[in-house]
PDB file of C-alpha atoms in Angstrom:
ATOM      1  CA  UNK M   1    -198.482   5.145 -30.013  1.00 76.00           C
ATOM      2  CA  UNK M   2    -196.315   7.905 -29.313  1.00 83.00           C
ATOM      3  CA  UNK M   3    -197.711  11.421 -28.352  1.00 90.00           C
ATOM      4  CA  UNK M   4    -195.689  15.046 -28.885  1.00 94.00           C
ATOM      5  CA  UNK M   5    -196.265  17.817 -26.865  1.00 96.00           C
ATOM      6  CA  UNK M   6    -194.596  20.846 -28.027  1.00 97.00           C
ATOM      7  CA  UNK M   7    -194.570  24.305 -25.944  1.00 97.00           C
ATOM      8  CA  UNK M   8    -192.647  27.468 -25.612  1.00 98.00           C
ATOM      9  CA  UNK M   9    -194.183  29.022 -28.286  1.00 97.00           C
ATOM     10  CA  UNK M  10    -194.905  32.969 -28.074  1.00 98.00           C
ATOM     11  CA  UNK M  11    -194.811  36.436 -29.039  1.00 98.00           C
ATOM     12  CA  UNK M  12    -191.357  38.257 -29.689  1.00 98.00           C
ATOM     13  CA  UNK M  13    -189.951  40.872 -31.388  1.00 98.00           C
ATOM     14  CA  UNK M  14    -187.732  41.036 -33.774  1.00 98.00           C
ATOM     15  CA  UNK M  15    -184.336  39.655 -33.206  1.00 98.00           C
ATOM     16  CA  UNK M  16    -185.369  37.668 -30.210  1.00 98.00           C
ATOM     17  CA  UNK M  17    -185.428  34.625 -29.216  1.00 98.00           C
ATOM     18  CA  UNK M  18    -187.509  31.556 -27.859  1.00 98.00           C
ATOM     19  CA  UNK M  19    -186.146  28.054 -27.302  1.00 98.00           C
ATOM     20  CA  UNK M  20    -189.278  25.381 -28.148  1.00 98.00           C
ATOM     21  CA  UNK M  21    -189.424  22.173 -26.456  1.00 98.00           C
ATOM     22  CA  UNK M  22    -190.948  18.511 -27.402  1.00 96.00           C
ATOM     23  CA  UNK M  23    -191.859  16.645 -24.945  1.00 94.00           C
ATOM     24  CA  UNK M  24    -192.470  11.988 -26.444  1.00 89.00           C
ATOM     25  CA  UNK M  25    -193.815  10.270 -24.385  1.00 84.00           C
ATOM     26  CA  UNK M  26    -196.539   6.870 -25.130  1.00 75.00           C
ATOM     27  CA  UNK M  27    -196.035   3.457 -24.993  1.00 57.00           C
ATOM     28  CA  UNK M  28    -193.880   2.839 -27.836  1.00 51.00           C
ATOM     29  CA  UNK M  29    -191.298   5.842 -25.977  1.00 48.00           C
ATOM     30  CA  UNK M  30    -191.755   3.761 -22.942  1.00 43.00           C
ATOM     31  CA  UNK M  31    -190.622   0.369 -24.025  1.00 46.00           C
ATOM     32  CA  UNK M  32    -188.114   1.568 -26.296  1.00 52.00           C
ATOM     33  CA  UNK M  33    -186.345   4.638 -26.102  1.00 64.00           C
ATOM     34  CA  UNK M  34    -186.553   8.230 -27.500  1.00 63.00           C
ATOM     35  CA  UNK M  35    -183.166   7.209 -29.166  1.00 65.00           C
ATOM     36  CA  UNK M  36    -185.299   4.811 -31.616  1.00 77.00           C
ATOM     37  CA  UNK M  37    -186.588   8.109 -33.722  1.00 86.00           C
ATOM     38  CA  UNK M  38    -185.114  10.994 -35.758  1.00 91.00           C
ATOM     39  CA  UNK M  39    -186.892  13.644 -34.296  1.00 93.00           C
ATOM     40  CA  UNK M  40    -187.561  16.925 -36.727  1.00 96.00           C
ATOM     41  CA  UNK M  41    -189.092  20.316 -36.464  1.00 98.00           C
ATOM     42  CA  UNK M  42    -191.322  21.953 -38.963  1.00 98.00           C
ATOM     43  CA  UNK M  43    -193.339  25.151 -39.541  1.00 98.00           C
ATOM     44  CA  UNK M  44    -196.437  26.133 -41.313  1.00 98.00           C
ATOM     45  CA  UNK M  45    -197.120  29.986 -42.102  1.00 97.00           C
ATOM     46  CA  UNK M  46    -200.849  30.900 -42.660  1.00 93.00           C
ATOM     47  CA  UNK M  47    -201.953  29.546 -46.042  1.00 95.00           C
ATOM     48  CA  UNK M  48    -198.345  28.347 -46.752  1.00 97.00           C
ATOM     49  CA  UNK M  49    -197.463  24.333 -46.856  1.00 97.00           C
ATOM     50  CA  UNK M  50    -195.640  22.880 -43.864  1.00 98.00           C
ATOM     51  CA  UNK M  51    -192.106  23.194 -44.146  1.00 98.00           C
ATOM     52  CA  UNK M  52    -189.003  21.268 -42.889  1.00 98.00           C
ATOM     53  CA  UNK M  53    -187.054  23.451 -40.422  1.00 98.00           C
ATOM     54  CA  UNK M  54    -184.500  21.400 -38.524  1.00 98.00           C
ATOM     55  CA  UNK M  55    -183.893  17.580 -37.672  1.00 96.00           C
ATOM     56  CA  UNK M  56    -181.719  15.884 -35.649  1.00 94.00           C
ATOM     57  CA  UNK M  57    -180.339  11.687 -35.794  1.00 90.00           C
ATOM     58  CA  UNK M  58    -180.952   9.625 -32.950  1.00 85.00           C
ATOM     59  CA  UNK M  59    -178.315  10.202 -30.780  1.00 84.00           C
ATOM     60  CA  UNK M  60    -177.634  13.667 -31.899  1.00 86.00           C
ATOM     61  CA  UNK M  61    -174.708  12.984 -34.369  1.00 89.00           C
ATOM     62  CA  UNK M  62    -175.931  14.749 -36.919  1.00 93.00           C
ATOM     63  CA  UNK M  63    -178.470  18.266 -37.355  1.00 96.00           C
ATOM     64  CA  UNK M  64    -180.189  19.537 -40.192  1.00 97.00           C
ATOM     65  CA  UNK M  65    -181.194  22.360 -41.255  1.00 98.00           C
ATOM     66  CA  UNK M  66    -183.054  24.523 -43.715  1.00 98.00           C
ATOM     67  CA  UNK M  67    -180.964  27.193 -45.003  1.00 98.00           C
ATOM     68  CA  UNK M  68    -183.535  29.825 -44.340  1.00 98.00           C
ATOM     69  CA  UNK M  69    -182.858  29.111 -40.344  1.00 98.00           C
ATOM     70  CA  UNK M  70    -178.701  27.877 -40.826  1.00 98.00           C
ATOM     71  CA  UNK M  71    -176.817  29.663 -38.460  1.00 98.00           C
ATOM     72  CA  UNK M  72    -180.113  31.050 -35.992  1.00 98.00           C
ATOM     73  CA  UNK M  73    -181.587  27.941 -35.096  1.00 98.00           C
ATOM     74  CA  UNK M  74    -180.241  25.272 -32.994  1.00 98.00           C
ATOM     75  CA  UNK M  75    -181.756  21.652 -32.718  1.00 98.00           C
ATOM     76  CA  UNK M  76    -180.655  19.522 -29.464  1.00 96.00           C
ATOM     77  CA  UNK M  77    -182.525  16.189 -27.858  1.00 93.00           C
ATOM     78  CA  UNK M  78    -182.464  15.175 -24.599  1.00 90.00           C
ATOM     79  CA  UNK M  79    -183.270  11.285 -24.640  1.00 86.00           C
ATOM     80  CA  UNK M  80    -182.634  10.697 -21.102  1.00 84.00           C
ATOM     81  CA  UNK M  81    -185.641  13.369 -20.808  1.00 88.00           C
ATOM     82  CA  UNK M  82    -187.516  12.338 -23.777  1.00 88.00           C
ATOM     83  CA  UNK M  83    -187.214  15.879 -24.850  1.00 92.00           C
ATOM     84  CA  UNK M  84    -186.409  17.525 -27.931  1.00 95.00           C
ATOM     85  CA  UNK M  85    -185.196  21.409 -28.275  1.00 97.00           C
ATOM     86  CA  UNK M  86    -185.167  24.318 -30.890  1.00 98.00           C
ATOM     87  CA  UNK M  87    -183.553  27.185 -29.531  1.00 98.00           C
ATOM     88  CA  UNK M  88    -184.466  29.810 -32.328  1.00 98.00           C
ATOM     89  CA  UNK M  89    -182.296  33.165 -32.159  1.00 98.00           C
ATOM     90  CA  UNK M  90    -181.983  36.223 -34.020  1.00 98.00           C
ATOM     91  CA  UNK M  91    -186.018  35.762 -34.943  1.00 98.00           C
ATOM     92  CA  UNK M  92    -187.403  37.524 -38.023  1.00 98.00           C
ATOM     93  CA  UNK M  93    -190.657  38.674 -39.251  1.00 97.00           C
ATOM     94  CA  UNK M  94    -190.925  35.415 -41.002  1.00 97.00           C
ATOM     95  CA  UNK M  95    -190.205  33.140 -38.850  1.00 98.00           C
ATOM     96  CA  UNK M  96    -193.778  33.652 -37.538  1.00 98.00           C
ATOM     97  CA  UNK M  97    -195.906  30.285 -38.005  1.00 98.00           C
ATOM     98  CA  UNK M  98    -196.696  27.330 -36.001  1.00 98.00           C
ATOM     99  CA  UNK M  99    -194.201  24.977 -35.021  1.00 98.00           C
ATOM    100  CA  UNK M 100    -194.360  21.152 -34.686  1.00 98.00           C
ATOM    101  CA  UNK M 101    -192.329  18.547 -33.406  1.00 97.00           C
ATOM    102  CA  UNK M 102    -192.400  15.469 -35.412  1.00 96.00           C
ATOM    103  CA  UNK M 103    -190.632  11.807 -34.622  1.00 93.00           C
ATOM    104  CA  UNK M 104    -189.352   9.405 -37.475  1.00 90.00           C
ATOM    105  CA  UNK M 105    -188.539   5.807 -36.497  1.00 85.00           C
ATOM    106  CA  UNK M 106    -184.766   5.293 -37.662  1.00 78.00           C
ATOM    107  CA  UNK M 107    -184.141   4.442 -40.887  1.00 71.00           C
ATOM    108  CA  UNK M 108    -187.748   5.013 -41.982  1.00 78.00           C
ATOM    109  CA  UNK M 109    -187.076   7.909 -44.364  1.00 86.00           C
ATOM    110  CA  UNK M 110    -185.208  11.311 -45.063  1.00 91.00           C
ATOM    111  CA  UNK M 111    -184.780  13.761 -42.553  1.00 93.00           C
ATOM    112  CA  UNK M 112    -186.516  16.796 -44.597  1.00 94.00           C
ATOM    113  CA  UNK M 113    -189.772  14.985 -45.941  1.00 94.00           C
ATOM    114  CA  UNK M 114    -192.669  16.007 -43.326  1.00 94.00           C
ATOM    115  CA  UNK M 115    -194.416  12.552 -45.181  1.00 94.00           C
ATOM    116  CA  UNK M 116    -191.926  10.322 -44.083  1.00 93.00           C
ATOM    117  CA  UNK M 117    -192.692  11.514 -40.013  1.00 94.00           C
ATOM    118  CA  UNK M 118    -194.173   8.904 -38.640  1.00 92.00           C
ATOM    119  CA  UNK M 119    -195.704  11.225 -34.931  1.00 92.00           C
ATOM    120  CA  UNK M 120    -196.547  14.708 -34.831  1.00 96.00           C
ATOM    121  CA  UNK M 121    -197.541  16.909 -32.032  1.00 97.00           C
ATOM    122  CA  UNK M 122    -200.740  19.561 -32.146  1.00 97.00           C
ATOM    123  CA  UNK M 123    -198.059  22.931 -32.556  1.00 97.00           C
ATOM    124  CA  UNK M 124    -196.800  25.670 -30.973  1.00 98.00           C
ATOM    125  CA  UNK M 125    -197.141  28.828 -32.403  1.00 98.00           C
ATOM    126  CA  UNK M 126    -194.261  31.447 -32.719  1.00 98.00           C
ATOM    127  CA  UNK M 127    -195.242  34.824 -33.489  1.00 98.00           C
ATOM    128  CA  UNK M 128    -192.363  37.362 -34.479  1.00 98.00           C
ATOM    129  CA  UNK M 129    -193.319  40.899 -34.566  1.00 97.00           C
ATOM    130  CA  UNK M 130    -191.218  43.932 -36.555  1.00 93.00           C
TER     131      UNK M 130
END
């Protein structure tokens, strides 16, 4: 099993910022490496389906992104620190929802499809005020 612990989730203004962070960790982390999944952020608005925000290959080759967040958000991993990043600038109204960290075993699927996420953390949620 592998267990996601997002945080740095919060209240901001408009045309803020807040960087989120996943933390992996479980035994499948342990005896592997953080390296083995695609790790992917996605959102979920209140009474609004989850969407695909940002994802980022193993070893950090190649991001992804949704066009609604190209250009603002920023995905990075850390897989020395099991540790996954969204720094999210320039912040709208819209933005507000809560985030979660998912992890994709490589080769497993495509990068925006929350069903083909194999882990998922519990959220953080990001609330963007005008």
């Amino acid at each position: 099993q592998v267990q996601l612990v997002e945080s740095g989730g919060g209240l901001v203004q408009a045309g803020g910022s807040l960087r989120l962070s996943c933390a992996c960790s479980g035994r499948t982390i342990s005896n592997y490496n953080m390296g083995w999944f695609r790790m992917g952020w996605f959102r979920q608005a209140p009474g609004k389906e989850r969407e695909f925000v940002a994802a980022i290959s193993w070893n950090g080759g190649n991001t992804y992104y949704a066009d609604s967040v190209k250009g603002r958000f920023t995905i990075s991993r850390d897989n020395a620190k099991n540790t996954a990043y969204l720094q999210m600038n320039s912040l709208k109204p819209e933005d507000t929802a809560d985030y979660y960290c998912a992890a994709q075993p490589i080769n497993s699927g495509t990068y925006y499809a929350k069903n083909d996420y194999t882990y998922w953390g519990q959220g953080t949620q990001v609330t963007v005020s005008s």
